[in-house]
Structure formats: C-alpha cells, structure tokens
Amino acid sequence: MSRDYRQVLAGLGSGLLVTDGGLETTLIFQEGIELPHFAAFPLLDSEQGRKTLRRYYDSYAAAARRSGAGCILDTPTFRASPEWAAKVGYDRPRLERAIRAAVAFVREVRRDWETPSMPIVVNGGIGPRGDGYSGADSMDAKTAEDFHGPQVRLYGEEGADLVTAQTMTHIGEAIGIAQAAARAGIPSVVSFTVETDGRLPDGTNLHDAIMATDTATGGAPAHYMVNCAHPSHLGSALEASGRWIERLRGIRANPSPKSHAELNESTTLEAGDPDELAVLLRDMRTRHRHFSILGGCCGSDHRHAEKIGLVCQLV
C-alpha cells in the first residue's frame, strides 16, 4: 500500500528528506557497468544486476539513517518510457513488467530500512521523452499526457507514493505528466532542470515555468523541484518572492558547477566535494526554510547524501 505523500511532507515540520543521487553515473563510473542509453532498469533482469542496485539503495538508506533524515528513493526507471526502452530491446509488455518490478524492488528496500523516525518515500521517476539537456525536443501537454500516462498509471497500481517528472526541459511535458498523475490519482512532483543562467534549456525562466504549470493543471503537483543543476546556477532566480517560490520545495543538485554540455562530454566522474555541496545547500535552505527535500544528482553518491543530511538540518 502506498502512503499519503502530502501527509509525509506535512509531518516533516522542520525535518528533512534526503534523496538518492546519481544512480546512472554511479553505476557507470564507480561500478564500471555499461548502461546503453543511460538505462538502468534492465539491471533488474539479472541476479547480479539486482545485487548491484540493492547495494546502491542500501547505501542511501544507511546514509539517511546516520544523518537523522528521512529519505526519498527513486525507482531505477529514468529511461523506462517506450521509445528509450525500445532502444534497449524492451517492447511494451516487457517494459510494463520492468516498471512493476522496479516499484516492488524499492518498496522492498523501504520495508527493510524504514523506522518510525526515518520515513522512506518510494518515488516513481519519469525522465524526459527526449534529451534531458536540450529544450529542442518539446511536446504539447496532451501528447505528453498520452505518452507518459501508461507509466504513471503503473506506478499508481504498484503502490509508489508519488511520481516525479525529472529533468524537465520545457513546460508542455511537465504539464502532461502532472495531468496524467492527477487522472491516475497519484501525487506528482515536477522537477525542472536549468542551465548555468538559471533558465530552462528552452529559455523559460523558472518562475514562469512553475506558474504556467500550476495554471494549466489547477495546481496539481504537490510541489516543484530543480534537479541536475549546481546550486550556483539558480543564482538570482531564487531571490524573487511570491507564491511561486513557496511551491518550490528543494533541489537535487549536481556536485559540479559545469554546464550540461560540459558534463555531457566528460569522461570522468564529476563528483565535486560532498562537504562543499552540503554547505551550499545548507545556505540555500537557511534562506528558504521550506526547502525540505535536498540531495544530489549526476556525479553524486551516498557520501553527498549523508553530508547533506547532517549539515542541512534546520536549528
């Protein structure tokens, strides 16, 4: 059975949820695993792959426990949409089985680690249909809802607590996923990515993206986030006031300040400094005390999560 994600948020008070981080970059650079098309979900098909994934998730649950924070764990399904799945040999029935298995897998991790003082939220992750670093692959909301709807519904059926539209580069796809989640009766979060200038890859500023999505969906998302961007990239974007900033609840940050284009060309892990990233996020949370969901993204691992959990608790 899933739990009420909004109730988890309401019960946090000044508490903190840390997220897991760069699953795919950890697998590629630290585990030496090839991930064609950045797809991690095929690892669920083998015993060795499942052991590798379990080691990854256990490391984050342990980091959250040591830091005294709660935890959000994503399903390994960033690329589990029909077109990306087809590129790694999955037809729709096989993809459906993989998505169901992914939710069950993370729910099992929760069963083994959750305590009354450490809530664990199971998040159905949904990556963009196109390139997460480009705003060129845009969709209108209806097309996005039709495209992502089956994946969203599966998360609801299998007991995920919410779905998150991750690394959204434009508004249309974000709106479509939020609408699909509303129809499926599962809470949604929209997480935009930004370039070094604080704007979405298609040039939209963060304020406009959040307000437009809220307007089109009747405020359907539980809240908004930013992911796959360094804290410095947000810059002056977070200096504005108003309702829109209250709708933003956190960031999953890259440890490296490099641009998306630079990261895309990197042949080494851009892991940055866990202490430095934690301090940057602490400073951000000090200014915006409602930011209660923090973590790392590409290049980060459980070390970053633990530092964030330790350093970013409000006093």
PDB file of C-alpha atoms in Angstrom:
ATOM      1  CA  MET A   1       0.000   0.000   0.000  1.00  0.00           C
ATOM      2  CA  SER A   2       1.265   3.498  -0.822  1.00  0.00           C
ATOM      3  CA  ARG A   3       1.236   6.258   1.749  1.00  0.00           C
ATOM      4  CA  ASP A   4      -0.056   9.816   1.561  1.00  0.00           C
ATOM      5  CA  TYR A   5       2.948  11.783   0.325  1.00  0.00           C
ATOM      6  CA  ARG A   6       1.386  15.125   1.227  1.00  0.00           C
ATOM      7  CA  GLN A   7       0.898  13.829   4.756  1.00  0.00           C
ATOM      8  CA  VAL A   8       4.578  12.870   4.902  1.00  0.00           C
ATOM      9  CA  LEU A   9       5.500  16.411   3.873  1.00  0.00           C
ATOM     10  CA  ALA A  10       3.136  17.947   6.403  1.00  0.00           C
ATOM     11  CA  GLY A  11       4.585  15.781   9.145  1.00  0.00           C
ATOM     12  CA  LEU A  12       8.155  16.832   8.446  1.00  0.00           C
ATOM     13  CA  GLY A  13       7.938  20.128  10.299  1.00  0.00           C
ATOM     14  CA  SER A  14      11.492  21.444  10.134  1.00  0.00           C
ATOM     15  CA  GLY A  15      12.747  17.971   9.227  1.00  0.00           C
ATOM     16  CA  LEU A  16      14.465  16.936   6.037  1.00  0.00           C
ATOM     17  CA  LEU A  17      14.139  14.308   3.327  1.00  0.00           C
ATOM     18  CA  VAL A  18      17.355  13.458   1.509  1.00  0.00           C
ATOM     19  CA  THR A  19      17.153  11.869  -1.915  1.00  0.00           C
ATOM     20  CA  ASP A  20      19.227   9.245  -3.579  1.00  0.00           C
ATOM     21  CA  GLY A  21      21.545  10.687  -6.165  1.00  0.00           C
ATOM     22  CA  GLY A  22      23.209   9.911  -9.455  1.00  0.00           C
ATOM     23  CA  LEU A  23      22.231   6.276  -9.961  1.00  0.00           C
ATOM     24  CA  GLU A  24      23.366   6.056 -13.555  1.00  0.00           C
ATOM     25  CA  THR A  25      26.647   7.943 -13.076  1.00  0.00           C
ATOM     26  CA  THR A  26      27.407   5.804 -10.013  1.00  0.00           C
ATOM     27  CA  LEU A  27      26.806   2.621 -11.992  1.00  0.00           C
ATOM     28  CA  ILE A  28      28.895   3.774 -14.941  1.00  0.00           C
ATOM     29  CA  PHE A  29      31.861   5.394 -13.208  1.00  0.00           C
ATOM     30  CA  GLN A  30      32.038   3.611  -9.852  1.00  0.00           C
ATOM     31  CA  GLU A  31      30.690   0.160 -10.689  1.00  0.00           C
ATOM     32  CA  GLY A  32      32.103   0.013 -14.223  1.00  0.00           C
ATOM     33  CA  ILE A  33      28.758  -1.031 -15.699  1.00  0.00           C
ATOM     34  CA  GLU A  34      27.808  -0.146 -19.247  1.00  0.00           C
ATOM     35  CA  LEU A  35      24.368   1.436 -19.461  1.00  0.00           C
ATOM     36  CA  PRO A  36      23.285   1.708 -23.090  1.00  0.00           C
ATOM     37  CA  HIS A  37      21.194   4.850 -23.493  1.00  0.00           C
ATOM     38  CA  PHE A  38      21.632   5.583 -19.773  1.00  0.00           C
ATOM     39  CA  ALA A  39      19.013   2.928 -18.945  1.00  0.00           C
ATOM     40  CA  ALA A  40      19.388   1.309 -15.506  1.00  0.00           C
ATOM     41  CA  PHE A  41      16.127  -0.638 -15.299  1.00  0.00           C
ATOM     42  CA  PRO A  42      17.444  -3.638 -17.327  1.00  0.00           C
ATOM     43  CA  LEU A  43      19.643  -4.483 -14.322  1.00  0.00           C
ATOM     44  CA  LEU A  44      16.500  -5.784 -12.629  1.00  0.00           C
ATOM     45  CA  ASP A  45      16.512  -8.717 -15.058  1.00  0.00           C
ATOM     46  CA  SER A  46      19.576 -10.411 -13.573  1.00  0.00           C
ATOM     47  CA  GLU A  47      20.566 -11.531 -10.089  1.00  0.00           C
ATOM     48  CA  GLN A  48      23.866  -9.668 -10.344  1.00  0.00           C
ATOM     49  CA  GLY A  49      22.114  -6.531 -11.524  1.00  0.00           C
ATOM     50  CA  ARG A  50      19.658  -6.673  -8.651  1.00  0.00           C
ATOM     51  CA  LYS A  51      22.514  -7.119  -6.181  1.00  0.00           C
ATOM     52  CA  THR A  52      24.216  -4.052  -7.619  1.00  0.00           C
ATOM     53  CA  LEU A  53      21.040  -1.992  -7.368  1.00  0.00           C
ATOM     54  CA  ARG A  54      20.401  -3.219  -3.843  1.00  0.00           C
ATOM     55  CA  ARG A  55      23.897  -2.142  -2.812  1.00  0.00           C
ATOM     56  CA  TYR A  56      23.199   1.310  -4.240  1.00  0.00           C
ATOM     57  CA  TYR A  57      19.867   1.748  -2.436  1.00  0.00           C
ATOM     58  CA  ASP A  58      21.144   0.320   0.843  1.00  0.00           C
ATOM     59  CA  SER A  59      23.972   2.855   0.820  1.00  0.00           C
ATOM     60  CA  TYR A  60      21.480   5.738   0.679  1.00  0.00           C
ATOM     61  CA  ALA A  61      19.167   4.306   3.303  1.00  0.00           C
ATOM     62  CA  ALA A  62      22.155   3.849   5.603  1.00  0.00           C
ATOM     63  CA  ALA A  63      23.328   7.407   4.885  1.00  0.00           C
ATOM     64  CA  ALA A  64      19.899   8.785   5.751  1.00  0.00           C
ATOM     65  CA  ARG A  65      19.813   6.792   8.977  1.00  0.00           C
ATOM     66  CA  ARG A  66      23.254   8.025  10.042  1.00  0.00           C
ATOM     67  CA  SER A  67      22.335  11.634   9.288  1.00  0.00           C
ATOM     68  CA  GLY A  68      18.973  11.564  11.049  1.00  0.00           C
ATOM     69  CA  ALA A  69      16.990  12.481   7.930  1.00  0.00           C
ATOM     70  CA  GLY A  70      14.144  10.806   6.103  1.00  0.00           C
ATOM     71  CA  CYS A  71      14.705   9.519   2.595  1.00  0.00           C
ATOM     72  CA  ILE A  72      13.210   9.561  -0.898  1.00  0.00           C
ATOM     73  CA  LEU A  73      14.279   6.664  -3.113  1.00  0.00           C
ATOM     74  CA  ASP A  74      13.639   6.735  -6.856  1.00  0.00           C
ATOM     75  CA  THR A  75      12.749   3.695  -8.879  1.00  0.00           C
ATOM     76  CA  PRO A  76      15.537   2.967 -11.418  1.00  0.00           C
ATOM     77  CA  THR A  77      13.262   4.000 -14.270  1.00  0.00           C
ATOM     78  CA  PHE A  78      14.543   7.304 -15.628  1.00  0.00           C
ATOM     79  CA  ARG A  79      14.647   5.741 -19.109  1.00  0.00           C
ATOM     80  CA  ALA A  80      11.618   3.446 -18.702  1.00  0.00           C
ATOM     81  CA  SER A  81       9.490   5.121 -21.357  1.00  0.00           C
ATOM     82  CA  PRO A  82       8.536   3.377 -24.618  1.00  0.00           C
ATOM     83  CA  GLU A  83      10.992   4.976 -27.030  1.00  0.00           C
ATOM     84  CA  TRP A  84      14.040   4.717 -24.771  1.00  0.00           C
ATOM     85  CA  ALA A  85      13.051   1.195 -23.735  1.00  0.00           C
ATOM     86  CA  ALA A  86      12.755   0.102 -27.364  1.00  0.00           C
ATOM     87  CA  LYS A  87      16.373   1.146 -27.902  1.00  0.00           C
ATOM     88  CA  VAL A  88      17.474  -1.405 -25.300  1.00  0.00           C
ATOM     89  CA  GLY A  89      15.218  -4.161 -26.614  1.00  0.00           C
ATOM     90  CA  TYR A  90      12.082  -3.796 -24.496  1.00  0.00           C
ATOM     91  CA  ASP A  91       8.660  -3.969 -26.099  1.00  0.00           C
ATOM     92  CA  ARG A  92       5.673  -2.576 -24.193  1.00  0.00           C
ATOM     93  CA  PRO A  93       4.692  -5.768 -22.307  1.00  0.00           C
ATOM     94  CA  ARG A  94       8.277  -6.330 -21.197  1.00  0.00           C
ATOM     95  CA  LEU A  95       8.605  -2.675 -20.221  1.00  0.00           C
ATOM     96  CA  GLU A  96       5.438  -2.898 -18.137  1.00  0.00           C
ATOM     97  CA  ARG A  97       6.862  -5.875 -16.260  1.00  0.00           C
ATOM     98  CA  ALA A  98      10.091  -3.963 -15.660  1.00  0.00           C
ATOM     99  CA  ILE A  99       8.281  -0.940 -14.225  1.00  0.00           C
ATOM    100  CA  ARG A 100       6.229  -3.123 -11.908  1.00  0.00           C
ATOM    101  CA  ALA A 101       9.391  -4.910 -10.788  1.00  0.00           C
ATOM    102  CA  ALA A 102      11.145  -1.590 -10.168  1.00  0.00           C
ATOM    103  CA  VAL A 103       8.454  -0.364  -7.785  1.00  0.00           C
ATOM    104  CA  ALA A 104       8.377  -3.691  -5.943  1.00  0.00           C
ATOM    105  CA  PHE A 105      12.166  -3.603  -5.631  1.00  0.00           C
ATOM    106  CA  VAL A 106      12.290  -0.168  -3.996  1.00  0.00           C
ATOM    107  CA  ARG A 107       9.323  -0.994  -1.766  1.00  0.00           C
ATOM    108  CA  GLU A 108      11.337  -3.967  -0.523  1.00  0.00           C
ATOM    109  CA  VAL A 109      14.224  -1.645   0.354  1.00  0.00           C
ATOM    110  CA  ARG A 110      11.789   0.513   2.300  1.00  0.00           C
ATOM    111  CA  ARG A 111      10.433  -2.492   4.161  1.00  0.00           C
ATOM    112  CA  ASP A 112      13.936  -3.400   5.317  1.00  0.00           C
ATOM    113  CA  TRP A 113      15.093   0.088   6.330  1.00  0.00           C
ATOM    114  CA  GLU A 114      12.187   2.299   7.338  1.00  0.00           C
ATOM    115  CA  THR A 115      11.668   3.187  11.009  1.00  0.00           C
ATOM    116  CA  PRO A 116       9.162   5.480  12.745  1.00  0.00           C
ATOM    117  CA  SER A 117      11.819   8.193  12.884  1.00  0.00           C
ATOM    118  CA  MET A 118      13.051   7.648   9.302  1.00  0.00           C
ATOM    119  CA  PRO A 119      10.262   7.725   6.718  1.00  0.00           C
ATOM    120  CA  ILE A 120      11.167   6.390   3.291  1.00  0.00           C
ATOM    121  CA  VAL A 121       9.197   7.594   0.277  1.00  0.00           C
ATOM    122  CA  VAL A 122       9.050   5.468  -2.890  1.00  0.00           C
ATOM    123  CA  ASN A 123       9.201   7.774  -5.898  1.00  0.00           C
ATOM    124  CA  GLY A 124       8.322   6.681  -9.427  1.00  0.00           C
ATOM    125  CA  GLY A 125      10.887   8.518 -11.521  1.00  0.00           C
ATOM    126  CA  ILE A 126       9.969   9.652 -15.034  1.00  0.00           C
ATOM    127  CA  GLY A 127      12.645  11.045 -17.298  1.00  0.00           C
ATOM    128  CA  PRO A 128      12.051  13.227 -20.355  1.00  0.00           C
ATOM    129  CA  ARG A 129      10.994  11.720 -23.648  1.00  0.00           C
ATOM    130  CA  GLY A 130      13.934  13.366 -25.366  1.00  0.00           C
ATOM    131  CA  ASP A 131      17.340  14.696 -24.391  1.00  0.00           C
ATOM    132  CA  GLY A 132      17.294  15.928 -20.799  1.00  0.00           C
ATOM    133  CA  TYR A 133      19.916  18.523 -21.651  1.00  0.00           C
ATOM    134  CA  SER A 134      18.088  20.094 -24.598  1.00  0.00           C
ATOM    135  CA  GLY A 135      14.933  22.126 -24.938  1.00  0.00           C
ATOM    136  CA  ALA A 136      14.552  21.204 -28.597  1.00  0.00           C
ATOM    137  CA  ASP A 137      12.522  18.019 -28.010  1.00  0.00           C
ATOM    138  CA  SER A 138       9.359  19.784 -26.911  1.00  0.00           C
ATOM    139  CA  MET A 139       5.869  18.284 -26.636  1.00  0.00           C
ATOM    140  CA  ASP A 140       2.482  19.784 -26.043  1.00  0.00           C
ATOM    141  CA  ALA A 141       0.711  18.774 -22.844  1.00  0.00           C
ATOM    142  CA  LYS A 142      -1.791  16.393 -24.469  1.00  0.00           C
ATOM    143  CA  THR A 143       0.922  14.487 -26.322  1.00  0.00           C
ATOM    144  CA  ALA A 144       2.959  14.265 -23.121  1.00  0.00           C
ATOM    145  CA  GLU A 145      -0.007  13.013 -21.108  1.00  0.00           C
ATOM    146  CA  ASP A 146      -0.749  10.301 -23.665  1.00  0.00           C
ATOM    147  CA  PHE A 147       2.912   9.312 -23.925  1.00  0.00           C
ATOM    148  CA  HIS A 148       3.742   9.143 -20.208  1.00  0.00           C
ATOM    149  CA  GLY A 149       0.286   8.160 -18.940  1.00  0.00           C
ATOM    150  CA  PRO A 150       0.792   4.368 -19.015  1.00  0.00           C
ATOM    151  CA  GLN A 151       3.993   4.643 -16.953  1.00  0.00           C
ATOM    152  CA  VAL A 152       2.275   6.945 -14.453  1.00  0.00           C
ATOM    153  CA  ARG A 153      -0.660   4.555 -14.056  1.00  0.00           C
ATOM    154  CA  LEU A 154       1.656   1.621 -13.412  1.00  0.00           C
ATOM    155  CA  TYR A 155       3.322   3.496 -10.563  1.00  0.00           C
ATOM    156  CA  GLY A 156      -0.063   4.077  -9.001  1.00  0.00           C
ATOM    157  CA  GLU A 157      -1.131   0.461  -9.424  1.00  0.00           C
ATOM    158  CA  GLU A 158       2.075  -0.882  -7.883  1.00  0.00           C
ATOM    159  CA  GLY A 159       1.990   1.344  -4.806  1.00  0.00           C
ATOM    160  CA  ALA A 160       4.555   4.067  -5.448  1.00  0.00           C
ATOM    161  CA  ASP A 161       3.927   7.047  -3.168  1.00  0.00           C
ATOM    162  CA  LEU A 162       4.310   9.641  -5.909  1.00  0.00           C
ATOM    163  CA  VAL A 163       5.703  10.232  -9.376  1.00  0.00           C
ATOM    164  CA  THR A 164       8.277  12.844 -10.282  1.00  0.00           C
ATOM    165  CA  ALA A 165       8.736  14.317 -13.736  1.00  0.00           C
ATOM    166  CA  GLN A 166      12.513  14.707 -13.667  1.00  0.00           C
ATOM    167  CA  THR A 167      14.891  16.900 -15.643  1.00  0.00           C
ATOM    168  CA  MET A 168      12.040  18.662 -17.393  1.00  0.00           C
ATOM    169  CA  THR A 169      13.363  20.989 -20.073  1.00  0.00           C
ATOM    170  CA  HIS A 170      10.096  22.627 -21.107  1.00  0.00           C
ATOM    171  CA  ILE A 171       6.607  23.252 -19.754  1.00  0.00           C
ATOM    172  CA  GLY A 172       4.466  21.074 -22.046  1.00  0.00           C
ATOM    173  CA  GLU A 173       5.921  17.759 -20.930  1.00  0.00           C
ATOM    174  CA  ALA A 174       5.732  18.779 -17.265  1.00  0.00           C
ATOM    175  CA  ILE A 175       2.059  19.701 -17.601  1.00  0.00           C
ATOM    176  CA  GLY A 176       1.239  16.440 -19.361  1.00  0.00           C
ATOM    177  CA  ILE A 177       2.840  14.273 -16.674  1.00  0.00           C
ATOM    178  CA  ALA A 178       1.138  16.234 -13.881  1.00  0.00           C
ATOM    179  CA  GLN A 179      -2.210  15.830 -15.623  1.00  0.00           C
ATOM    180  CA  ALA A 180      -1.637  12.102 -16.128  1.00  0.00           C
ATOM    181  CA  ALA A 181      -0.854  11.732 -12.421  1.00  0.00           C
ATOM    182  CA  ALA A 182      -3.965  13.657 -11.423  1.00  0.00           C
ATOM    183  CA  ARG A 183      -6.108  11.345 -13.560  1.00  0.00           C
ATOM    184  CA  ALA A 184      -4.388   8.296 -12.052  1.00  0.00           C
ATOM    185  CA  GLY A 185      -4.901   9.558  -8.512  1.00  0.00           C
ATOM    186  CA  ILE A 186      -1.222   9.604  -7.558  1.00  0.00           C
ATOM    187  CA  PRO A 187       0.613  12.705  -6.251  1.00  0.00           C
ATOM    188  CA  SER A 188       3.098  14.282  -8.626  1.00  0.00           C
ATOM    189  CA  VAL A 189       6.170  16.459  -8.382  1.00  0.00           C
ATOM    190  CA  VAL A 190       7.595  18.417 -11.297  1.00  0.00           C
ATOM    191  CA  SER A 191      11.355  18.868 -11.283  1.00  0.00           C
ATOM    192  CA  PHE A 192      12.746  21.254 -13.869  1.00  0.00           C
ATOM    193  CA  THR A 193      16.378  21.471 -14.849  1.00  0.00           C
ATOM    194  CA  VAL A 194      18.132  24.756 -15.539  1.00  0.00           C
ATOM    195  CA  GLU A 195      21.222  25.876 -17.391  1.00  0.00           C
ATOM    196  CA  THR A 196      24.009  27.970 -15.865  1.00  0.00           C
ATOM    197  CA  ASP A 197      21.869  31.095 -16.367  1.00  0.00           C
ATOM    198  CA  GLY A 198      19.064  29.710 -14.199  1.00  0.00           C
ATOM    199  CA  ARG A 199      16.700  29.213 -17.143  1.00  0.00           C
ATOM    200  CA  LEU A 200      15.251  26.008 -18.519  1.00  0.00           C
ATOM    201  CA  PRO A 201      17.071  24.654 -21.590  1.00  0.00           C
ATOM    202  CA  ASP A 202      14.332  26.134 -23.800  1.00  0.00           C
ATOM    203  CA  GLY A 203      14.956  29.590 -22.304  1.00  0.00           C
ATOM    204  CA  THR A 204      11.950  29.794 -19.960  1.00  0.00           C
ATOM    205  CA  ASN A 205      12.693  31.251 -16.542  1.00  0.00           C
ATOM    206  CA  LEU A 206      11.914  29.118 -13.516  1.00  0.00           C
ATOM    207  CA  HIS A 207       9.214  31.434 -12.159  1.00  0.00           C
ATOM    208  CA  ASP A 208       7.275  31.328 -15.422  1.00  0.00           C
ATOM    209  CA  ALA A 209       7.643  27.545 -15.737  1.00  0.00           C
ATOM    210  CA  ILE A 210       6.201  26.915 -12.282  1.00  0.00           C
ATOM    211  CA  MET A 211       3.369  29.401 -12.620  1.00  0.00           C
ATOM    212  CA  ALA A 212       2.407  28.192 -16.101  1.00  0.00           C
ATOM    213  CA  THR A 213       2.340  24.564 -14.955  1.00  0.00           C
ATOM    214  CA  ASP A 214       0.237  25.440 -11.920  1.00  0.00           C
ATOM    215  CA  THR A 215      -2.177  27.453 -14.053  1.00  0.00           C
ATOM    216  CA  ALA A 216      -2.592  24.703 -16.653  1.00  0.00           C
ATOM    217  CA  THR A 217      -3.075  21.923 -14.091  1.00  0.00           C
ATOM    218  CA  GLY A 218      -5.027  23.750 -11.403  1.00  0.00           C
ATOM    219  CA  GLY A 219      -2.072  23.397  -9.047  1.00  0.00           C
ATOM    220  CA  ALA A 220      -1.999  19.619  -9.431  1.00  0.00           C
ATOM    221  CA  PRO A 221       1.662  18.984  -8.493  1.00  0.00           C
ATOM    222  CA  ALA A 222       2.297  18.524  -4.781  1.00  0.00           C
ATOM    223  CA  HIS A 223       5.265  20.837  -5.275  1.00  0.00           C
ATOM    224  CA  TYR A 224       8.161  21.621  -7.604  1.00  0.00           C
ATOM    225  CA  MET A 225      11.883  20.961  -7.550  1.00  0.00           C
ATOM    226  CA  VAL A 226      15.012  21.585  -9.577  1.00  0.00           C
ATOM    227  CA  ASN A 227      17.412  18.789 -10.470  1.00  0.00           C
ATOM    228  CA  CYS A 228      20.590  18.243 -12.449  1.00  0.00           C
ATOM    229  CA  ALA A 229      21.912  21.745 -11.791  1.00  0.00           C
ATOM    230  CA  HIS A 230      24.537  23.175  -9.447  1.00  0.00           C
ATOM    231  CA  PRO A 231      23.244  25.499  -6.690  1.00  0.00           C
ATOM    232  CA  SER A 232      25.168  28.378  -8.244  1.00  0.00           C
ATOM    233  CA  HIS A 233      23.126  28.043 -11.433  1.00  0.00           C
ATOM    234  CA  LEU A 234      19.985  29.162  -9.635  1.00  0.00           C
ATOM    235  CA  GLY A 235      21.646  32.439  -8.695  1.00  0.00           C
ATOM    236  CA  SER A 236      19.233  35.333  -8.658  1.00  0.00           C
ATOM    237  CA  ALA A 237      16.310  33.098  -9.694  1.00  0.00           C
ATOM    238  CA  LEU A 238      15.649  32.338  -6.029  1.00  0.00           C
ATOM    239  CA  GLU A 239      15.855  35.944  -4.894  1.00  0.00           C
ATOM    240  CA  ALA A 240      12.341  36.707  -6.088  1.00  0.00           C
ATOM    241  CA  SER A 241       9.440  36.398  -3.692  1.00  0.00           C
ATOM    242  CA  GLY A 242       5.849  35.323  -4.194  1.00  0.00           C
ATOM    243  CA  ARG A 243       3.732  32.207  -4.197  1.00  0.00           C
ATOM    244  CA  TRP A 244       5.846  30.514  -6.831  1.00  0.00           C
ATOM    245  CA  ILE A 245       8.873  30.254  -4.549  1.00  0.00           C
ATOM    246  CA  GLU A 246       6.697  28.627  -1.883  1.00  0.00           C
ATOM    247  CA  ARG A 247       5.783  25.952  -4.433  1.00  0.00           C
ATOM    248  CA  LEU A 248       9.465  25.067  -4.833  1.00  0.00           C
ATOM    249  CA  ARG A 249      10.454  22.596  -2.121  1.00  0.00           C
ATOM    250  CA  GLY A 250      14.027  21.659  -2.885  1.00  0.00           C
ATOM    251  CA  ILE A 251      16.833  20.744  -5.236  1.00  0.00           C
ATOM    252  CA  ARG A 252      18.710  17.662  -6.322  1.00  0.00           C
ATOM    253  CA  ALA A 253      21.993  19.282  -7.193  1.00  0.00           C
ATOM    254  CA  ASN A 254      24.930  18.301  -9.334  1.00  0.00           C
ATOM    255  CA  PRO A 255      28.173  18.493  -7.322  1.00  0.00           C
ATOM    256  CA  SER A 256      29.909  20.074 -10.306  1.00  0.00           C
ATOM    257  CA  PRO A 257      29.221  23.627 -11.498  1.00  0.00           C
ATOM    258  CA  LYS A 258      29.885  22.579 -15.098  1.00  0.00           C
ATOM    259  CA  SER A 259      27.228  23.165 -17.726  1.00  0.00           C
ATOM    260  CA  HIS A 260      25.105  20.366 -19.149  1.00  0.00           C
ATOM    261  CA  ALA A 261      27.154  20.485 -22.344  1.00  0.00           C
ATOM    262  CA  GLU A 262      30.403  20.140 -20.398  1.00  0.00           C
ATOM    263  CA  LEU A 263      29.055  17.281 -18.290  1.00  0.00           C
ATOM    264  CA  ASN A 264      27.843  15.502 -21.401  1.00  0.00           C
ATOM    265  CA  GLU A 265      31.390  15.466 -22.761  1.00  0.00           C
ATOM    266  CA  SER A 266      33.063  14.449 -19.508  1.00  0.00           C
ATOM    267  CA  THR A 267      34.877  11.108 -19.442  1.00  0.00           C
ATOM    268  CA  THR A 268      35.403  11.148 -15.667  1.00  0.00           C
ATOM    269  CA  LEU A 269      33.037  11.294 -12.715  1.00  0.00           C
ATOM    270  CA  GLU A 270      32.309  14.903 -11.768  1.00  0.00           C
ATOM    271  CA  ALA A 271      31.847  14.173  -8.063  1.00  0.00           C
ATOM    272  CA  GLY A 272      32.871  17.553  -6.673  1.00  0.00           C
ATOM    273  CA  ASP A 273      33.248  17.884  -2.893  1.00  0.00           C
ATOM    274  CA  PRO A 274      30.461  16.461  -0.688  1.00  0.00           C
ATOM    275  CA  ASP A 275      31.209  18.958   2.092  1.00  0.00           C
ATOM    276  CA  GLU A 276      31.111  21.909  -0.276  1.00  0.00           C
ATOM    277  CA  LEU A 277      27.824  20.830  -1.846  1.00  0.00           C
ATOM    278  CA  ALA A 278      26.249  20.315   1.574  1.00  0.00           C
ATOM    279  CA  VAL A 279      27.246  23.811   2.690  1.00  0.00           C
ATOM    280  CA  LEU A 280      25.818  25.362  -0.475  1.00  0.00           C
ATOM    281  CA  LEU A 281      22.522  23.570   0.081  1.00  0.00           C
ATOM    282  CA  ARG A 282      22.517  24.491   3.762  1.00  0.00           C
ATOM    283  CA  ASP A 283      22.896  28.154   2.851  1.00  0.00           C
ATOM    284  CA  MET A 284      20.042  27.801   0.373  1.00  0.00           C
ATOM    285  CA  ARG A 285      17.838  26.163   2.995  1.00  0.00           C
ATOM    286  CA  THR A 286      18.688  28.845   5.533  1.00  0.00           C
ATOM    287  CA  ARG A 287      17.264  31.422   3.109  1.00  0.00           C
ATOM    288  CA  HIS A 288      14.318  29.239   2.091  1.00  0.00           C
ATOM    289  CA  ARG A 289      13.367  27.260   5.161  1.00  0.00           C
ATOM    290  CA  HIS A 290      10.565  25.436   3.371  1.00  0.00           C
ATOM    291  CA  PHE A 291      13.155  23.638   1.218  1.00  0.00           C
ATOM    292  CA  SER A 292      12.778  20.260   2.898  1.00  0.00           C
ATOM    293  CA  ILE A 293      13.893  17.908   0.093  1.00  0.00           C
ATOM    294  CA  LEU A 294      17.578  18.014  -0.781  1.00  0.00           C
ATOM    295  CA  GLY A 295      20.007  15.684  -2.460  1.00  0.00           C
ATOM    296  CA  GLY A 296      22.471  15.133  -5.235  1.00  0.00           C
ATOM    297  CA  CYS A 297      22.083  14.322  -8.895  1.00  0.00           C
ATOM    298  CA  CYS A 298      24.591  13.360 -11.597  1.00  0.00           C
ATOM    299  CA  GLY A 299      28.023  12.721 -10.088  1.00  0.00           C
ATOM    300  CA  SER A 300      26.805  12.367  -6.509  1.00  0.00           C
ATOM    301  CA  ASP A 301      26.651   9.263  -4.344  1.00  0.00           C
ATOM    302  CA  HIS A 302      25.735   8.260  -0.790  1.00  0.00           C
ATOM    303  CA  ARG A 303      28.583  10.360   0.650  1.00  0.00           C
ATOM    304  CA  HIS A 304      26.914  13.518  -0.627  1.00  0.00           C
ATOM    305  CA  ALA A 305      23.546  12.402   0.746  1.00  0.00           C
ATOM    306  CA  GLU A 306      24.959  11.788   4.209  1.00  0.00           C
ATOM    307  CA  LYS A 307      26.725  15.161   4.325  1.00  0.00           C
ATOM    308  CA  ILE A 308      23.568  16.913   3.145  1.00  0.00           C
ATOM    309  CA  GLY A 309      21.513  15.138   5.794  1.00  0.00           C
ATOM    310  CA  LEU A 310      23.957  16.092   8.532  1.00  0.00           C
ATOM    311  CA  VAL A 311      24.603  19.691   7.509  1.00  0.00           C
ATOM    312  CA  CYS A 312      21.196  20.822   6.262  1.00  0.00           C
ATOM    313  CA  GLN A 313      19.046  20.085   9.304  1.00  0.00           C
ATOM    314  CA  LEU A 314      17.404  23.304  10.497  1.00  0.00           C
ATOM    315  CA  VAL A 315      18.047  24.532  14.025  1.00  0.00           C
TER     316      VAL A 315
END
